[in-house]
Amino acid sequence: MENPNNRMVAAGRLESMPTFSHEVMHEPFYAGTLLIKRLSGALDKIPVTIPGKILPPEGDPSGKLMLFQGQVRSYNKVVDGAGRLMVTLFVQSMYETSENETLNKVSLTGALCKPPIYRSTPFGREICDMMLAVNRAFGKSDYIPCIAWGRNAQYAARFHVGDRLRLTGRLQSREYQKLLENGEYLTRNAYEVSAFTLEAPDAAPDFSTTPIDARLEFERLHAQNAAENAPAQK
């Protein structure tokens, strides 16, 4: 079902043949991992949920460059005795393509359901973590972790729970280390939408609602870091 508040389109390759996950109203659904290449060459490994009716009838689609269209969805799952928020690309169409293998675009409109968390990294980069509640049909909502950078982070930090935001970005994966009670570290994967543009459709007049392009901010930070790390001229 089309949802203007939640759209994703991406080109990538399935890591392996999707496996059976569950069944709803006698319709099977399959789970897999989509590998999406960034311009840097790094790979985002994104969980996907695919209705059985749209899997290619000719056989295993893994390894082929394909275009996927759908929505970013979330659900709760008990892992190691604790509830975890799982994020997936719910695929609504897929077909082979030969173009734009770095395509990864998400458009979301939703409301903040937690206070935004603004912070700076040890390297001085500004980050703001957000949790966006995006409505879908039948009174359901998807809770989607989002992250903003630079000036976008400053802008996002001004908002409050219940404020509505519209953003575009990419769905990305990253590894992190979780400290266990026994002192050991466990490697886990996090999935979040990295915002490139951010605006508040319902903002008060004194708020600037001009979208800020984080790509320009990345370029500025890159140039700044390069200048700081350049060898001194003799």
Short mmCIF file of C-alpha atoms in Angstrom, two decimals:
data_model
loop_
_atom_site.label_atom_id
_atom_site.label_comp_id
_atom_site.label_asym_id
_atom_site.label_seq_id
_atom_site.Cartn_x
_atom_site.Cartn_y
_atom_site.Cartn_z
CA MET A 1 0.00 0.00 0.00
CA GLU A 2 1.39 3.41 -0.99
CA ASN A 3 2.32 5.63 1.95
CA PRO A 4 3.50 9.18 1.12
CA ASN A 5 4.98 9.47 4.62
CA ASN A 6 7.36 6.56 4.15
CA ARG A 7 9.17 5.76 0.92
CA MET A 8 12.44 4.05 0.12
CA VAL A 9 14.12 3.21 -3.16
CA ALA A 10 17.49 1.48 -3.33
CA ALA A 11 19.66 -0.48 -5.72
CA GLY A 12 21.66 -3.37 -4.39
CA ARG A 13 22.32 -7.09 -4.31
CA LEU A 14 20.77 -9.68 -2.04
CA GLU A 15 23.52 -11.37 -0.05
CA SER A 16 21.86 -14.77 -0.43
CA MET A 17 18.52 -16.31 -1.31
CA PRO A 18 15.86 -14.94 1.10
CA THR A 19 14.59 -17.49 3.60
CA PHE A 20 11.06 -18.04 4.89
CA SER A 21 10.28 -15.75 7.82
CA HIS A 22 6.56 -15.88 8.61
CA GLU A 23 3.06 -16.03 7.15
CA VAL A 24 0.20 -13.52 7.35
CA MET A 25 -3.28 -14.40 6.05
CA HIS A 26 -1.78 -17.39 4.21
CA GLU A 27 0.76 -15.13 2.45
CA PRO A 28 4.42 -16.11 3.00
CA PHE A 29 7.09 -13.51 3.72
CA TYR A 30 10.82 -13.96 3.29
CA ALA A 31 13.80 -12.30 5.00
CA GLY A 32 17.22 -11.49 3.64
CA THR A 33 20.06 -8.98 3.64
CA LEU A 34 20.45 -6.31 0.98
CA LEU A 35 23.97 -5.05 0.22
CA ILE A 36 23.96 -1.40 -0.89
CA LYS A 37 27.21 0.21 -2.02
CA ARG A 38 28.10 3.73 -0.91
CA LEU A 39 30.05 6.17 -3.08
CA SER A 40 33.03 5.44 -0.82
CA GLY A 41 32.81 1.75 -1.70
CA ALA A 42 31.63 0.74 1.79
CA LEU A 43 28.60 -1.53 2.02
CA ASP A 44 25.42 -1.03 4.02
CA LYS A 45 23.90 -4.38 5.01
CA ILE A 46 20.16 -3.78 5.29
CA PRO A 47 17.59 -6.36 6.48
CA VAL A 48 14.77 -6.80 3.98
CA THR A 49 11.32 -8.38 4.21
CA ILE A 50 9.92 -9.58 0.89
CA PRO A 51 6.38 -10.86 0.19
CA GLY A 52 6.55 -14.22 -1.54
CA LYS A 53 4.33 -13.03 -4.39
CA ILE A 54 6.97 -10.55 -5.65
CA LEU A 55 9.99 -12.85 -5.54
CA PRO A 56 11.24 -13.50 -9.09
CA PRO A 57 9.71 -16.76 -10.37
CA GLU A 58 12.83 -17.65 -12.34
CA GLY A 59 14.84 -18.57 -9.24
CA ASP A 60 17.49 -17.23 -6.89
CA PRO A 61 17.85 -13.42 -7.28
CA SER A 62 20.89 -13.11 -5.00
CA GLY A 63 23.98 -11.46 -6.46
CA LYS A 64 22.03 -9.61 -9.16
CA LEU A 65 21.85 -5.82 -9.13
CA MET A 66 18.20 -5.05 -8.45
CA LEU A 67 16.04 -2.01 -7.77
CA PHE A 68 13.94 -2.22 -4.61
CA GLN A 69 11.01 0.04 -3.72
CA GLY A 70 9.18 -0.05 -0.43
CA GLN A 71 9.01 1.35 3.10
CA VAL A 72 11.22 1.44 6.18
CA ARG A 73 9.42 -0.56 8.85
CA SER A 74 10.11 -1.56 12.44
CA TYR A 75 8.95 -4.22 14.87
CA ASN A 76 9.86 -5.46 18.34
CA LYS A 77 11.66 -8.76 18.80
CA VAL A 78 12.94 -10.52 21.91
CA VAL A 79 16.68 -11.16 21.56
CA ASP A 80 18.65 -12.79 24.40
CA GLY A 81 15.73 -12.21 26.75
CA ALA A 82 15.40 -8.49 26.00
CA GLY A 83 13.19 -6.58 23.58
CA ARG A 84 14.92 -4.95 20.64
CA LEU A 85 13.63 -2.65 17.92
CA MET A 86 14.26 -4.26 14.54
CA VAL A 87 14.39 -2.17 11.37
CA THR A 88 13.78 -3.58 7.89
CA LEU A 89 13.10 -2.50 4.32
CA PHE A 90 9.64 -3.85 3.53
CA VAL A 91 9.87 -4.49 -0.21
CA GLN A 92 6.84 -3.67 -2.37
CA SER A 93 8.48 -4.11 -5.78
CA MET A 94 11.81 -5.40 -7.09
CA TYR A 95 13.30 -5.90 -10.52
CA GLU A 96 16.68 -6.16 -12.19
CA THR A 97 18.52 -3.00 -13.14
CA SER A 98 21.89 -2.02 -14.56
CA GLU A 99 22.10 1.55 -13.31
CA ASN A 100 22.94 3.57 -10.20
CA GLU A 101 24.23 0.84 -7.89
CA THR A 102 24.73 3.42 -5.09
CA LEU A 103 21.06 4.50 -5.02
CA ASN A 104 19.74 4.57 -1.44
CA LYS A 105 17.06 7.18 -0.79
CA VAL A 106 14.55 7.39 2.04
CA SER A 107 11.77 9.99 2.49
CA LEU A 108 10.00 10.12 5.86
CA THR A 109 7.41 12.35 7.51
CA GLY A 110 6.63 11.66 11.15
CA ALA A 111 6.60 12.93 14.72
CA LEU A 112 9.38 12.83 17.29
CA CYS A 113 8.47 10.25 19.93
CA LYS A 114 11.56 10.80 22.12
CA PRO A 115 13.54 13.95 22.95
CA PRO A 116 16.35 14.43 20.41
CA ILE A 117 19.85 13.75 21.77
CA TYR A 118 22.49 16.23 20.62
CA ARG A 119 26.18 15.39 21.09
CA SER A 120 29.65 15.98 19.70
CA THR A 121 32.16 13.28 18.80
CA PRO A 122 35.78 13.37 20.02
CA PHE A 123 36.63 14.74 16.56
CA GLY A 124 34.24 17.66 16.99
CA ARG A 125 31.47 16.43 14.70
CA GLU A 126 27.96 17.38 15.76
CA ILE A 127 25.33 14.63 15.84
CA CYS A 128 21.68 14.50 16.84
CA ASP A 129 19.88 11.19 17.39
CA MET A 130 16.12 11.10 16.83
CA MET A 131 13.33 8.56 17.00
CA LEU A 132 10.63 9.26 14.41
CA ALA A 133 7.15 7.74 14.61
CA VAL A 134 5.79 7.35 11.08
CA ASN A 135 2.12 6.46 10.67
CA ARG A 136 0.89 3.77 8.31
CA ALA A 137 -2.43 2.11 7.55
CA PHE A 138 -4.75 0.55 10.14
CA GLY A 139 -3.58 2.79 12.99
CA LYS A 140 -0.07 1.36 13.10
CA SER A 141 3.21 3.26 13.33
CA ASP A 142 6.84 2.51 12.56
CA TYR A 143 9.47 3.80 14.98
CA ILE A 144 12.55 4.67 12.97
CA PRO A 145 15.92 5.73 14.41
CA CYS A 146 17.33 8.74 12.55
CA ILE A 147 20.56 10.69 12.81
CA ALA A 148 21.41 14.23 11.70
CA TRP A 149 24.84 15.81 11.25
CA GLY A 150 26.40 19.27 11.46
CA ARG A 151 23.94 22.13 11.01
CA ASN A 152 21.14 19.59 10.64
CA ALA A 153 22.04 18.29 14.12
CA GLN A 154 21.83 21.80 15.57
CA TYR A 155 18.45 22.28 13.89
CA ALA A 156 17.04 18.91 15.00
CA ALA A 157 18.07 19.52 18.63
CA ARG A 158 15.60 22.43 18.85
CA PHE A 159 12.53 20.23 18.53
CA HIS A 160 10.42 18.42 21.11
CA VAL A 161 8.37 15.25 21.44
CA GLY A 162 5.32 15.48 19.18
CA ASP A 163 6.89 17.90 16.67
CA ARG A 164 6.51 16.79 13.06
CA LEU A 165 9.59 16.48 10.85
CA ARG A 166 10.14 15.68 7.19
CA LEU A 167 13.49 14.32 6.08
CA THR A 168 15.31 12.63 3.25
CA GLY A 169 18.39 10.50 3.61
CA ARG A 170 19.65 6.95 3.36
CA LEU A 171 19.08 3.82 5.42
CA GLN A 172 22.47 2.74 6.71
CA SER A 173 24.01 0.06 8.89
CA ARG A 174 26.85 0.34 11.38
CA GLU A 175 28.53 -1.91 13.90
CA TYR A 176 28.91 -0.96 17.54
CA GLN A 177 30.29 -2.55 20.70
CA LYS A 178 27.93 -3.31 23.61
CA LEU A 179 29.56 -3.76 27.02
CA LEU A 180 28.22 -6.86 28.80
CA GLU A 181 27.93 -7.38 32.56
CA ASN A 182 30.91 -9.77 32.51
CA GLY A 183 33.14 -7.04 31.07
CA GLU A 184 33.21 -8.45 27.55
CA TYR A 185 32.11 -6.59 24.44
CA LEU A 186 29.49 -7.85 22.00
CA THR A 187 29.45 -6.60 18.41
CA ARG A 188 25.98 -5.60 17.24
CA ASN A 189 24.50 -3.93 14.19
CA ALA A 190 22.44 -0.75 14.26
CA TYR A 191 20.21 0.50 11.45
CA GLU A 192 19.23 4.15 11.10
CA VAL A 193 18.26 6.77 8.56
CA SER A 194 21.07 9.29 8.05
CA ALA A 195 19.35 12.58 7.18
CA PHE A 196 20.61 14.67 4.26
CA THR A 197 17.76 17.21 4.36
CA LEU A 198 15.55 18.09 7.29
CA GLU A 199 12.57 20.40 7.67
CA ALA A 200 9.62 21.01 9.97
CA PRO A 201 6.36 21.37 7.99
CA ASP A 202 4.45 22.71 11.01
CA ALA A 203 7.19 24.90 12.50
CA ALA A 204 6.33 28.27 14.04
CA PRO A 205 7.17 31.36 11.96
CA ASP A 206 10.38 32.07 13.90
CA PHE A 207 11.81 28.69 12.97
CA SER A 208 13.80 28.39 9.75
CA THR A 209 12.24 25.58 7.72
CA THR A 210 14.75 25.78 4.89
CA PRO A 211 16.09 22.25 4.33
CA ILE A 212 19.79 21.94 5.15
CA ASP A 213 21.81 19.70 2.85
CA ALA A 214 24.11 17.52 4.95
CA ARG A 215 26.16 16.56 1.89
CA LEU A 216 27.48 20.14 1.82
CA GLU A 217 28.17 19.88 5.54
CA PHE A 218 30.11 16.63 4.99
CA GLU A 219 32.21 18.36 2.32
CA ARG A 220 32.90 21.30 4.64
CA LEU A 221 33.96 18.98 7.48
CA HIS A 222 36.12 16.93 5.12
CA ALA A 223 37.91 20.05 3.88
CA GLN A 224 38.35 21.26 7.46
CA ASN A 225 39.80 17.92 8.59
CA ALA A 226 42.12 17.79 5.59
CA ALA A 227 43.43 21.27 6.39
CA GLU A 228 43.96 20.40 10.06
CA ASN A 229 45.81 17.17 9.23
CA ALA A 230 47.91 18.52 6.37
CA PRO A 231 51.70 18.38 7.01
CA ALA A 232 53.28 21.66 7.92
CA GLN A 233 55.04 23.44 5.06
CA LYS A 234 58.80 23.84 5.49
#
